[in-house]
PDB file of C-alpha atoms and ligand atoms in Angstrom:
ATOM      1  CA  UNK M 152     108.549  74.619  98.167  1.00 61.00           C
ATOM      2  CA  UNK M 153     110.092  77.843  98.983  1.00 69.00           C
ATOM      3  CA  UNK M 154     107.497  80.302  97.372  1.00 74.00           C
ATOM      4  CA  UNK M 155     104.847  78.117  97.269  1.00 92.00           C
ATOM      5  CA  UNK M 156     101.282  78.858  99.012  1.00 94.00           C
ATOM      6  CA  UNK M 157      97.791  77.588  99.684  1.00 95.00           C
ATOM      7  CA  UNK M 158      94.875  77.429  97.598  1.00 95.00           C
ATOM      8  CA  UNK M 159      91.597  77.798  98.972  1.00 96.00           C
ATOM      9  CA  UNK M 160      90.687  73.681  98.170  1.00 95.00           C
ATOM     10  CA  UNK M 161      93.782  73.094  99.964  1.00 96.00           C
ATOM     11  CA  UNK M 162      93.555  74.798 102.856  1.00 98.00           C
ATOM     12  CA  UNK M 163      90.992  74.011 105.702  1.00 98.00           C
ATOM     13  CA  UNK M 164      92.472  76.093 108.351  1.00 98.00           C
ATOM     14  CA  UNK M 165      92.279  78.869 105.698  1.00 98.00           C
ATOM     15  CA  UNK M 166      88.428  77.780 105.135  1.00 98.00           C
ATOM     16  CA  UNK M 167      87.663  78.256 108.971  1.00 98.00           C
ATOM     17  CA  UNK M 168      89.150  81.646 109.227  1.00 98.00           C
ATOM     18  CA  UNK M 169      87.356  82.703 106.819  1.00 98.00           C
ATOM     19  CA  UNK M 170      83.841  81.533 107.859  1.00 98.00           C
ATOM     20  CA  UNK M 171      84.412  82.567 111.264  1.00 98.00           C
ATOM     21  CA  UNK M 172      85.473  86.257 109.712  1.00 98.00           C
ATOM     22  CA  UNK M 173      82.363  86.203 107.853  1.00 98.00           C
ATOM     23  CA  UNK M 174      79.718  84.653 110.292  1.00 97.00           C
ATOM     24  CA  UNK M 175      81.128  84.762 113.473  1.00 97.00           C
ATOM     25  CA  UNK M 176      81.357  81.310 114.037  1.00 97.00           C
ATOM     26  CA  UNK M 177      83.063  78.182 112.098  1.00 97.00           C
ATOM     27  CA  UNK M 178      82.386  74.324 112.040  1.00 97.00           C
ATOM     28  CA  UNK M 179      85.036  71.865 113.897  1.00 97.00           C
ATOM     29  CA  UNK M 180      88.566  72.160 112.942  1.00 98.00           C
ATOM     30  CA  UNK M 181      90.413  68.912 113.198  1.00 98.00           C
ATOM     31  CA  UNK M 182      93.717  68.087 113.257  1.00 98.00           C
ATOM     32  CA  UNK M 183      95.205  64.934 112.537  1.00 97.00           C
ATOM     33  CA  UNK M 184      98.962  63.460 113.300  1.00 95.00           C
ATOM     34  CA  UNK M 185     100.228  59.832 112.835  1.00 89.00           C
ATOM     35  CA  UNK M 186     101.645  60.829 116.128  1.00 86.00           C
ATOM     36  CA  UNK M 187      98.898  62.190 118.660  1.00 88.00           C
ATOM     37  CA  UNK M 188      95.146  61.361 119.172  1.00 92.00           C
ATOM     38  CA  UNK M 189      92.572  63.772 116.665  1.00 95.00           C
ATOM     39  CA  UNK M 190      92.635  66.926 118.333  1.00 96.00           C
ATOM     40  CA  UNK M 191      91.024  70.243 117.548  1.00 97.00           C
ATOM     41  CA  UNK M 192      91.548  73.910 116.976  1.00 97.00           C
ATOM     42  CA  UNK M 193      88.741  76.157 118.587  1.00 97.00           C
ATOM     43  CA  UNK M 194      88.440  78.396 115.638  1.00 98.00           C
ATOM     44  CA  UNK M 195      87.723  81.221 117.851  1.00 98.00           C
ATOM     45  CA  UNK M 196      90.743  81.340 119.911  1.00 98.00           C
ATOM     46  CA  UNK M 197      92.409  82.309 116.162  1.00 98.00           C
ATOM     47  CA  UNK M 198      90.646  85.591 116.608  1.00 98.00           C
ATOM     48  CA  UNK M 199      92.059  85.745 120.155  1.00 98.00           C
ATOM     49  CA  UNK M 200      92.329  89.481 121.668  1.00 98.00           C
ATOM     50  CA  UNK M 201      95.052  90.489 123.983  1.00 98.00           C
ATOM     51  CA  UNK M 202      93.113  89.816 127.015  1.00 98.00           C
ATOM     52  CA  UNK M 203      92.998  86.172 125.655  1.00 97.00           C
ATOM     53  CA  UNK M 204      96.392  85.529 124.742  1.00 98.00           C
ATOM     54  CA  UNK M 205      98.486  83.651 126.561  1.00 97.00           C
ATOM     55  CA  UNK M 206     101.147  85.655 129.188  1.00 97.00           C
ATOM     56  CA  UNK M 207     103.855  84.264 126.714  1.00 98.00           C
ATOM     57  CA  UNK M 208     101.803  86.272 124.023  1.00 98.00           C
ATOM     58  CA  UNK M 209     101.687  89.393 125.622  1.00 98.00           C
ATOM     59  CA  UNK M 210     104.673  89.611 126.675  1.00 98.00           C
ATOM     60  CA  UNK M 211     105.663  89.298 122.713  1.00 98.00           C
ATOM     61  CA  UNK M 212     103.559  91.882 122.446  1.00 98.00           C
ATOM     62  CA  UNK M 213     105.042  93.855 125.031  1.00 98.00           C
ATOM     63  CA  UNK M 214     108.580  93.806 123.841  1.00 98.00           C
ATOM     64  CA  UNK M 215     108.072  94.330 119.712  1.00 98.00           C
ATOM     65  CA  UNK M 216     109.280  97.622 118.392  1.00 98.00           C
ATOM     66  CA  UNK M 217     110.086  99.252 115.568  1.00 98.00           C
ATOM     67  CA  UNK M 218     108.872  97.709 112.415  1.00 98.00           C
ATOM     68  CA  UNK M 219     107.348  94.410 113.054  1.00 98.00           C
ATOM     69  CA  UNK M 220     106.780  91.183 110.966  1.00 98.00           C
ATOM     70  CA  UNK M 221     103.917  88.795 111.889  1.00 98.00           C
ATOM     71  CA  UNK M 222     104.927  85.314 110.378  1.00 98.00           C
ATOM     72  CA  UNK M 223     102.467  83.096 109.788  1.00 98.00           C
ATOM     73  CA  UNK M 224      99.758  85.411 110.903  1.00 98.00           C
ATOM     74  CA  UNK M 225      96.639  83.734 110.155  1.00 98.00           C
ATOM     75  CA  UNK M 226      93.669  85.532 111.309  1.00 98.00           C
ATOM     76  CA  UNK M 227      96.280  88.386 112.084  1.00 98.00           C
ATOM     77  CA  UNK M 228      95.328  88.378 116.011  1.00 98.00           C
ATOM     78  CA  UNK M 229      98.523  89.532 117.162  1.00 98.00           C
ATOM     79  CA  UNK M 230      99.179  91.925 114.069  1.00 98.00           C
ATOM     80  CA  UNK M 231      95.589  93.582 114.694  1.00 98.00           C
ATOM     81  CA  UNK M 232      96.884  94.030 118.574  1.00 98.00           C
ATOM     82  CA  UNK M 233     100.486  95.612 117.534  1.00 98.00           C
ATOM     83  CA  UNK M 234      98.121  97.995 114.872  1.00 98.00           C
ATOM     84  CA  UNK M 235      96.238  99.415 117.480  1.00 97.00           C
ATOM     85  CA  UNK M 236      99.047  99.957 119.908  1.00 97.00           C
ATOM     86  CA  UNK M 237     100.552 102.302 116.719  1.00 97.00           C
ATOM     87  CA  UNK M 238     102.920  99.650 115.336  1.00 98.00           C
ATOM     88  CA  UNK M 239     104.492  99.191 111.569  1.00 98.00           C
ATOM     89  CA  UNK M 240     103.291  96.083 111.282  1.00 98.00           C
ATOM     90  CA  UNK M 241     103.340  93.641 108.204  1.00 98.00           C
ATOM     91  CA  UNK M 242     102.127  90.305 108.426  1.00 98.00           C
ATOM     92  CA  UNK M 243     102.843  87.382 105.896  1.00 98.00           C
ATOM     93  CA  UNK M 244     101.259  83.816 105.774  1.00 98.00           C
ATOM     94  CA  UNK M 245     100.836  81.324 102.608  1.00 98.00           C
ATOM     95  CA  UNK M 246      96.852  81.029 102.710  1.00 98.00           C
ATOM     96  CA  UNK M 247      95.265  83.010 100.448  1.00 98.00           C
ATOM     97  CA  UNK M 248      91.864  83.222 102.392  1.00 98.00           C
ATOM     98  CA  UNK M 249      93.315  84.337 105.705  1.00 98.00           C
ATOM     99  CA  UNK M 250      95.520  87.093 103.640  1.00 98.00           C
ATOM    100  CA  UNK M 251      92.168  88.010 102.498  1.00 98.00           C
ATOM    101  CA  UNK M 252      90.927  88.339 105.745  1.00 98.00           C
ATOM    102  CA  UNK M 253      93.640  90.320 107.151  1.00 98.00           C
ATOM    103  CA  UNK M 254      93.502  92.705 104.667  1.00 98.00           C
ATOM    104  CA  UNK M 255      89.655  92.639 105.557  1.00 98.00           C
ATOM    105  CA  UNK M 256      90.886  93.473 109.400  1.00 98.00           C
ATOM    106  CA  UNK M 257      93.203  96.857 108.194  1.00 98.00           C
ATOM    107  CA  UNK M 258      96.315  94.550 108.494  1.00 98.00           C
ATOM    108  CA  UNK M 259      99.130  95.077 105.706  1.00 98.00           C
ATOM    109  CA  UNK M 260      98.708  91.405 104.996  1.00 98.00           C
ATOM    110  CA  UNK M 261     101.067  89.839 101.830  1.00 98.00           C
ATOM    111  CA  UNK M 262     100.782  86.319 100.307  1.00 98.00           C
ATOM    112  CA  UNK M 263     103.939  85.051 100.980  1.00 97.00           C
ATOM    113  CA  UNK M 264     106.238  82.430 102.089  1.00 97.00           C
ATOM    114  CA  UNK M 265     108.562  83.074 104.995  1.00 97.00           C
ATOM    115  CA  UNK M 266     111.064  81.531 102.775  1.00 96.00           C
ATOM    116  CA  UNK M 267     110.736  83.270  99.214  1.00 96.00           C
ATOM    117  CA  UNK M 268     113.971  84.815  98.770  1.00 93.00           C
ATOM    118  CA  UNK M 269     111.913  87.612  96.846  1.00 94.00           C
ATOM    119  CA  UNK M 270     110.868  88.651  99.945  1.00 95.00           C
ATOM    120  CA  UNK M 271     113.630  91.348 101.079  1.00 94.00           C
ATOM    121  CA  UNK M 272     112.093  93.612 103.106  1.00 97.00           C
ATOM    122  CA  UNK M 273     113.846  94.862 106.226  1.00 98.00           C
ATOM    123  CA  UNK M 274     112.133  94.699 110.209  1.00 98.00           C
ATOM    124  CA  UNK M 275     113.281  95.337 113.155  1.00 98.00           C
ATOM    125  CA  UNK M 276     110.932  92.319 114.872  1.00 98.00           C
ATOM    126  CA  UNK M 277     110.120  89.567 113.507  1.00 98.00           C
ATOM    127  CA  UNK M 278     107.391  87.839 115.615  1.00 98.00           C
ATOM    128  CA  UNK M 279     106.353  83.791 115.083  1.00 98.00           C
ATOM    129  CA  UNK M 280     103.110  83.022 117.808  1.00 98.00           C
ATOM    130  CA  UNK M 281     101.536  79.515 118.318  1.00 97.00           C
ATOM    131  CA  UNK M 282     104.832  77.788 117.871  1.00 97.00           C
ATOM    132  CA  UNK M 283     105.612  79.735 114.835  1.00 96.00           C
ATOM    133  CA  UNK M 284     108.780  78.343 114.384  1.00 97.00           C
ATOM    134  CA  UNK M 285     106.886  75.144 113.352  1.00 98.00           C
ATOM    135  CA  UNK M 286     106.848  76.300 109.771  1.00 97.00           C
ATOM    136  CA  UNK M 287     110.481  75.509 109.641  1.00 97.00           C
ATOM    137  CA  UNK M 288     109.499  71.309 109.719  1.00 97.00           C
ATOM    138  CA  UNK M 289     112.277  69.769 110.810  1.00 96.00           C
ATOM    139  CA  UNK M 290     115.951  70.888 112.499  1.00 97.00           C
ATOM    140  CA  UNK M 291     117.713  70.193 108.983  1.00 96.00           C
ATOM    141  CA  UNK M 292     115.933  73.456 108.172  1.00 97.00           C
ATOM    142  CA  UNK M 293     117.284  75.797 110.797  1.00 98.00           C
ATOM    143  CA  UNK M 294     119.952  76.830 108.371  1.00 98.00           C
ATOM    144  CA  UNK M 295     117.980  77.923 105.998  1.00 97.00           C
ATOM    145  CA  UNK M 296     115.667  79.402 108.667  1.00 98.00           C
ATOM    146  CA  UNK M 297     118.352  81.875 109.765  1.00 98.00           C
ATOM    147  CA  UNK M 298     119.604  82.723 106.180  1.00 97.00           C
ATOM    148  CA  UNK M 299     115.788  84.424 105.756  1.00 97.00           C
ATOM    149  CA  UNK M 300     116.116  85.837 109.422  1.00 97.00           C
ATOM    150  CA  UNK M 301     119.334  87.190 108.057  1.00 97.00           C
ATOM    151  CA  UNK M 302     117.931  89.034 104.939  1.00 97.00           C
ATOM    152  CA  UNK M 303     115.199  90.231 106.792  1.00 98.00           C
ATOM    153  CA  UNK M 304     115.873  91.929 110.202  1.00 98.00           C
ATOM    154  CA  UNK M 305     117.486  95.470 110.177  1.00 97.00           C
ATOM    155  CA  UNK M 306     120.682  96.048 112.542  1.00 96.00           C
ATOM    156  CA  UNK M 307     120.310  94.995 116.092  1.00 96.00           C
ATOM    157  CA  UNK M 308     116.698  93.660 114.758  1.00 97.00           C
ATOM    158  CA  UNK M 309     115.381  90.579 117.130  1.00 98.00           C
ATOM    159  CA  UNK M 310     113.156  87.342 116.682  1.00 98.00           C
ATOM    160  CA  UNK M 311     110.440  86.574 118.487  1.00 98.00           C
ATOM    161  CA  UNK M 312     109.159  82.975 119.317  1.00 98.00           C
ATOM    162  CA  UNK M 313     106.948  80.509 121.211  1.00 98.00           C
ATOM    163  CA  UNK M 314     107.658  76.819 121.080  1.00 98.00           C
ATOM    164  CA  UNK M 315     107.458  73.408 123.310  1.00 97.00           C
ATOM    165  CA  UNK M 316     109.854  71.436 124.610  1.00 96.00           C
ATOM    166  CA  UNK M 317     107.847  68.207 124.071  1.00 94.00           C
ATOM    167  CA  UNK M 318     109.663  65.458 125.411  1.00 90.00           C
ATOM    168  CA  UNK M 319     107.002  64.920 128.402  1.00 87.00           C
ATOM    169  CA  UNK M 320     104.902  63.260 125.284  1.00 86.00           C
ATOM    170  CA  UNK M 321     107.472  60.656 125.148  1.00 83.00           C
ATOM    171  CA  UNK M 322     108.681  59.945 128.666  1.00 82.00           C
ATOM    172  CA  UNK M 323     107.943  57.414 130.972  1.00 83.00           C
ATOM    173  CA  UNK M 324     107.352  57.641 134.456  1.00 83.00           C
ATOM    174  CA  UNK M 325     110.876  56.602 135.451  1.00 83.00           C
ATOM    175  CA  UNK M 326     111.911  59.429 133.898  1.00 79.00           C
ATOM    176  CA  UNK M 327     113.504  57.172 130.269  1.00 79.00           C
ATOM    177  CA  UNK M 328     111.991  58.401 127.079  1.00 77.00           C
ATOM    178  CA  UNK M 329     109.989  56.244 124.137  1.00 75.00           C
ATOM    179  CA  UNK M 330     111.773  57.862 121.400  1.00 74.00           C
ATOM    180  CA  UNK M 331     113.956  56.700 118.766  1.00 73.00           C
ATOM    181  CA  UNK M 332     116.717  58.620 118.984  1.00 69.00           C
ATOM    182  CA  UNK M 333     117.753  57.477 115.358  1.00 69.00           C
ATOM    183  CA  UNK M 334     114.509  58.999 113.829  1.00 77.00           C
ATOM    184  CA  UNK M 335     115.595  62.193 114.313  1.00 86.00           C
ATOM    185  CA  UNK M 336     114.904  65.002 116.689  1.00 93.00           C
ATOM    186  CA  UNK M 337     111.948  64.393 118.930  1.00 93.00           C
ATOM    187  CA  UNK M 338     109.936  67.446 118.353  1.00 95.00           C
ATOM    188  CA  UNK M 339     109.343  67.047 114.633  1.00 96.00           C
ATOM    189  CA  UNK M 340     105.598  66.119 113.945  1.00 94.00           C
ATOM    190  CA  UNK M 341     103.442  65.441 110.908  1.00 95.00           C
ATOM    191  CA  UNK M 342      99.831  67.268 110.624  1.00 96.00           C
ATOM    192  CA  UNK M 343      97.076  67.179 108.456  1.00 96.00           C
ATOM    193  CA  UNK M 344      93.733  69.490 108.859  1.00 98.00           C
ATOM    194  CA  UNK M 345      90.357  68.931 108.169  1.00 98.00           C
ATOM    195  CA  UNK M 346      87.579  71.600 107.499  1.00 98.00           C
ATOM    196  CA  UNK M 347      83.914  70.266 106.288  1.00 97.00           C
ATOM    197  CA  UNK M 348      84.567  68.386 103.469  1.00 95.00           C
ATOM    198  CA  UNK M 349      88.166  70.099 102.933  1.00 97.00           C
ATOM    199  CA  UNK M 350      91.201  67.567 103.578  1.00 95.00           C
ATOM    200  CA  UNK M 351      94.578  69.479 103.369  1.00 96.00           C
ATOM    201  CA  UNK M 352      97.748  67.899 102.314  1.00 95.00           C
ATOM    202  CA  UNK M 353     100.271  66.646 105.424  1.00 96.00           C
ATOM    203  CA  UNK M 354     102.894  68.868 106.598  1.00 95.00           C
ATOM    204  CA  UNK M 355     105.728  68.364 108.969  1.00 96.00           C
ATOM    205  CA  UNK M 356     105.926  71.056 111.961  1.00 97.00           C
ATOM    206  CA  UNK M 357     108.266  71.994 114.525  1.00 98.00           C
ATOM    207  CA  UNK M 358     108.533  71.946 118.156  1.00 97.00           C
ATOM    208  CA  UNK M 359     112.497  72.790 119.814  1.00 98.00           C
ATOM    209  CA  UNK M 360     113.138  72.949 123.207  1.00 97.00           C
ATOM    210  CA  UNK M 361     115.002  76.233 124.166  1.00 98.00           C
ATOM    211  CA  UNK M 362     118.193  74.458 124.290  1.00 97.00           C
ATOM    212  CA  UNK M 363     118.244  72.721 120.679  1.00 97.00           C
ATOM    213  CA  UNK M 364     116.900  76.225 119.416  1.00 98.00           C
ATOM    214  CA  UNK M 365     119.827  77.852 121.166  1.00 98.00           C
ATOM    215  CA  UNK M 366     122.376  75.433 119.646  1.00 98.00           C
ATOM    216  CA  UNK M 367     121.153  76.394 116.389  1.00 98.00           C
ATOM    217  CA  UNK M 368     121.205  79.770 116.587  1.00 98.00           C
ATOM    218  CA  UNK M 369     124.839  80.156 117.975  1.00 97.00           C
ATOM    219  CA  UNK M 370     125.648  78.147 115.108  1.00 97.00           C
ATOM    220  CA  UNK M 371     124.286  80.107 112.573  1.00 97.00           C
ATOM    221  CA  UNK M 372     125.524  83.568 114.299  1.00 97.00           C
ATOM    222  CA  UNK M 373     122.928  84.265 116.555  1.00 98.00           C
ATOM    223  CA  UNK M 374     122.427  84.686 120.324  1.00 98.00           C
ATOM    224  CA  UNK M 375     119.265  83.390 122.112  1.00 97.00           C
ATOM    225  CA  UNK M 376     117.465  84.484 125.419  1.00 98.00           C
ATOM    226  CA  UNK M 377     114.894  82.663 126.973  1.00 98.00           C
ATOM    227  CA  UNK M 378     112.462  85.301 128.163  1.00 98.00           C
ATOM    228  CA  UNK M 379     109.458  83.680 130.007  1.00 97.00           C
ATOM    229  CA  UNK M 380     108.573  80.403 130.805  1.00 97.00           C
ATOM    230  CA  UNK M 381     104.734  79.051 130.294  1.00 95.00           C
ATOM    231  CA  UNK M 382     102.818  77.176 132.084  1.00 91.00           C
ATOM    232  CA  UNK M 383     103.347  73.533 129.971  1.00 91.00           C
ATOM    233  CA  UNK M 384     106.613  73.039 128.704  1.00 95.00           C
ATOM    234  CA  UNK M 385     106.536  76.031 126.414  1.00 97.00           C
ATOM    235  CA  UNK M 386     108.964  79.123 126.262  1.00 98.00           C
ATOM    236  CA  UNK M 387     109.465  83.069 124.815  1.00 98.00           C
ATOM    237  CA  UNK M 388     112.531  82.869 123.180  1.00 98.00           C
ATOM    238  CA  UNK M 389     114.035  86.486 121.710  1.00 98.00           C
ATOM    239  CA  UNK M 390     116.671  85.624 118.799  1.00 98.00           C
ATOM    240  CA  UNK M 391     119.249  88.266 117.724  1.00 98.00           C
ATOM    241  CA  UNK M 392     121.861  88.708 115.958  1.00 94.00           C
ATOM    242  CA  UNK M 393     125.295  88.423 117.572  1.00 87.00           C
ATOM    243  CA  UNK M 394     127.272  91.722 117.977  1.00 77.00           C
TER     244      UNK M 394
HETATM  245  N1  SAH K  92     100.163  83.134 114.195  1.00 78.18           N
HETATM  246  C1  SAH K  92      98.746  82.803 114.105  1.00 78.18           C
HETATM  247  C2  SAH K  92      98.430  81.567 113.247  1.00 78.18           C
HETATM  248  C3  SAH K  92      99.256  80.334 113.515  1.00 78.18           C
HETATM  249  S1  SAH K  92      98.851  78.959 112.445  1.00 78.18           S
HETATM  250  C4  SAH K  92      98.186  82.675 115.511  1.00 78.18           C
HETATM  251  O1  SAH K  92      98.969  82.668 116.471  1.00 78.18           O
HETATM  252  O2  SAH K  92      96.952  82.593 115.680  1.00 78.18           O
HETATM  253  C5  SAH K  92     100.231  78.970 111.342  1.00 78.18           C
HETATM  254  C6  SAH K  92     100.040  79.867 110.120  1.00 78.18           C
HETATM  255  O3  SAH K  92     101.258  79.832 109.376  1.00 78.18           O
HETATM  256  C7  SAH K  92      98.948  79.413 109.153  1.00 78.18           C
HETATM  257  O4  SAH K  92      98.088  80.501 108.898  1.00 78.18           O
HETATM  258  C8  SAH K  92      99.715  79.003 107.884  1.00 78.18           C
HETATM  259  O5  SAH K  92      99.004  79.249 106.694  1.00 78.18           O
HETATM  260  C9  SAH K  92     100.983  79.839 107.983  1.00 78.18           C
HETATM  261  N2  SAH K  92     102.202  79.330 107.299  1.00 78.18           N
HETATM  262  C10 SAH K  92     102.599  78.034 107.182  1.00 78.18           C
HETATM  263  N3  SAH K  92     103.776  77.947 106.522  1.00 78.18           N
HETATM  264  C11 SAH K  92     104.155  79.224 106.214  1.00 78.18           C
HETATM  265  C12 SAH K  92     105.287  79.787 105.541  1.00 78.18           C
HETATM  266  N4  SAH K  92     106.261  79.021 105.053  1.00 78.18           N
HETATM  267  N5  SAH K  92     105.360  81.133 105.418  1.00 78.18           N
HETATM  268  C13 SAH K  92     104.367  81.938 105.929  1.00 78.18           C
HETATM  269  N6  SAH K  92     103.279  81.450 106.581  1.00 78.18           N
HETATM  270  C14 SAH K  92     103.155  80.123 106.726  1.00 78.18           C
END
């Protein structure tokens, strides 16, 4: 839903930030997928510092100005880093514990929903780390995406994003892919987190390859750079609008 947001019983990633805020260290986080094998999020790289982000990260870093929106910011790593370099910065995410913690950190941390319409303030960055993007769910919602991107980024404003191509997941040796093409685009996953004894609800998440992102983005009246490659398959992408 497009204002909705996360309860504390709902929300395990929430639950780890918060215990790691509080006593420097957090139980396992675990993420499930009908997808991939169980995997896991060190809850410690979500308090990542500068020095620990990835080159793809800093370089974000590096090239945000003016008044900046952290979406999604969870622990508010980045947002913390922007702070100190003397940055506007406002960061938004849907769980109420890690808005707590922000707000705990210094950072001008708000309960929302990148997609409440409410939500008209103006930026001139708009910055969307760890695959960010992935809150959009699947490609049917790049539309919509860019309407919000629309409302909220000030004249000659710019976007800010990491994402995978991950097509490698899927391909074969010889190079032809185990995908059906007829299920839709390839990089649209389902997750579900577990914390202790807290299960949250299963949510779909996003990964485009620079080229898919770029189609949508001319389409919806916006040019898109790719400004670093990573090391696996991922990308910086900067988003803005078109003159
Ligand atoms: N950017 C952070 C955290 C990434 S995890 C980092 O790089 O460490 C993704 C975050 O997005 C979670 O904290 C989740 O609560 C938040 N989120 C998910 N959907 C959202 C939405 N629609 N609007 C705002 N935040 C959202």
């Amino acid at each position: 839903m497009k204002n909705s947001t996360l309860e504390p019983q709902k929300d395990p990633m929430g639950q780890a930030i918060a215990d790691y805020h509080k006593n420097g260290k957090a139980a396992k986080l675990r993420v499930l997928s009908s997808m991939f094998y169980e995997d896991e999020i060190p809850v410690a790289t979500l308090f990542r510092s500068f020095e620990k982000m990835s080159a793809i990260e800093q370089e974000m870093i590096r090239l945000s100005k003016g008044r900046t929106l952290d979406v999604g910011a969870g622990s508010g790593c980045h947002s913390v880093v922007l702070q100190s370099r003397g940055h506007n910065v406002v960061a938004i995410d849907i769980s109420e514990l890690s808005v707590a913690v922000m707000k705990e950190r210094g950072v001008d941390a708000r309960l929302t929903n990148l997609f409440d319409e409410t939500f008209t303030e103006k930026f001139d960055t708009i910055i969307m780390a760890m695959n960010g993007i992935g809150i959009v769910g699947k490609t049917d919602r790049m539309e919509e995406f860019f309407r919000c991107a629309k409302r909220l980024l000030n004249p000659g404003g710019q976007i800010l994003l990491d994402s995978s191509d991950i097509r490698y997941i899927f391909e074969n040796e010889d190079g032809s892919m185990d995908i059906d093409l007829a299920a839709g685009y390839y990089g649209e996953v389902d997750f579900n987190m577990r914390y202790k004894n807290i299960k949250g609800e299963s949510f779909d998440w996003l990964y485009i390859d620079f080229d898919t992102l770029c189609f949508y983005a001319n389409e919806n009246g916006f040019e898109c750079e790719k400004c670093l490659d990573g090391e696996h398959y991922d990308y910086l992408a900067k988003i803005s609008l078109k003159e």
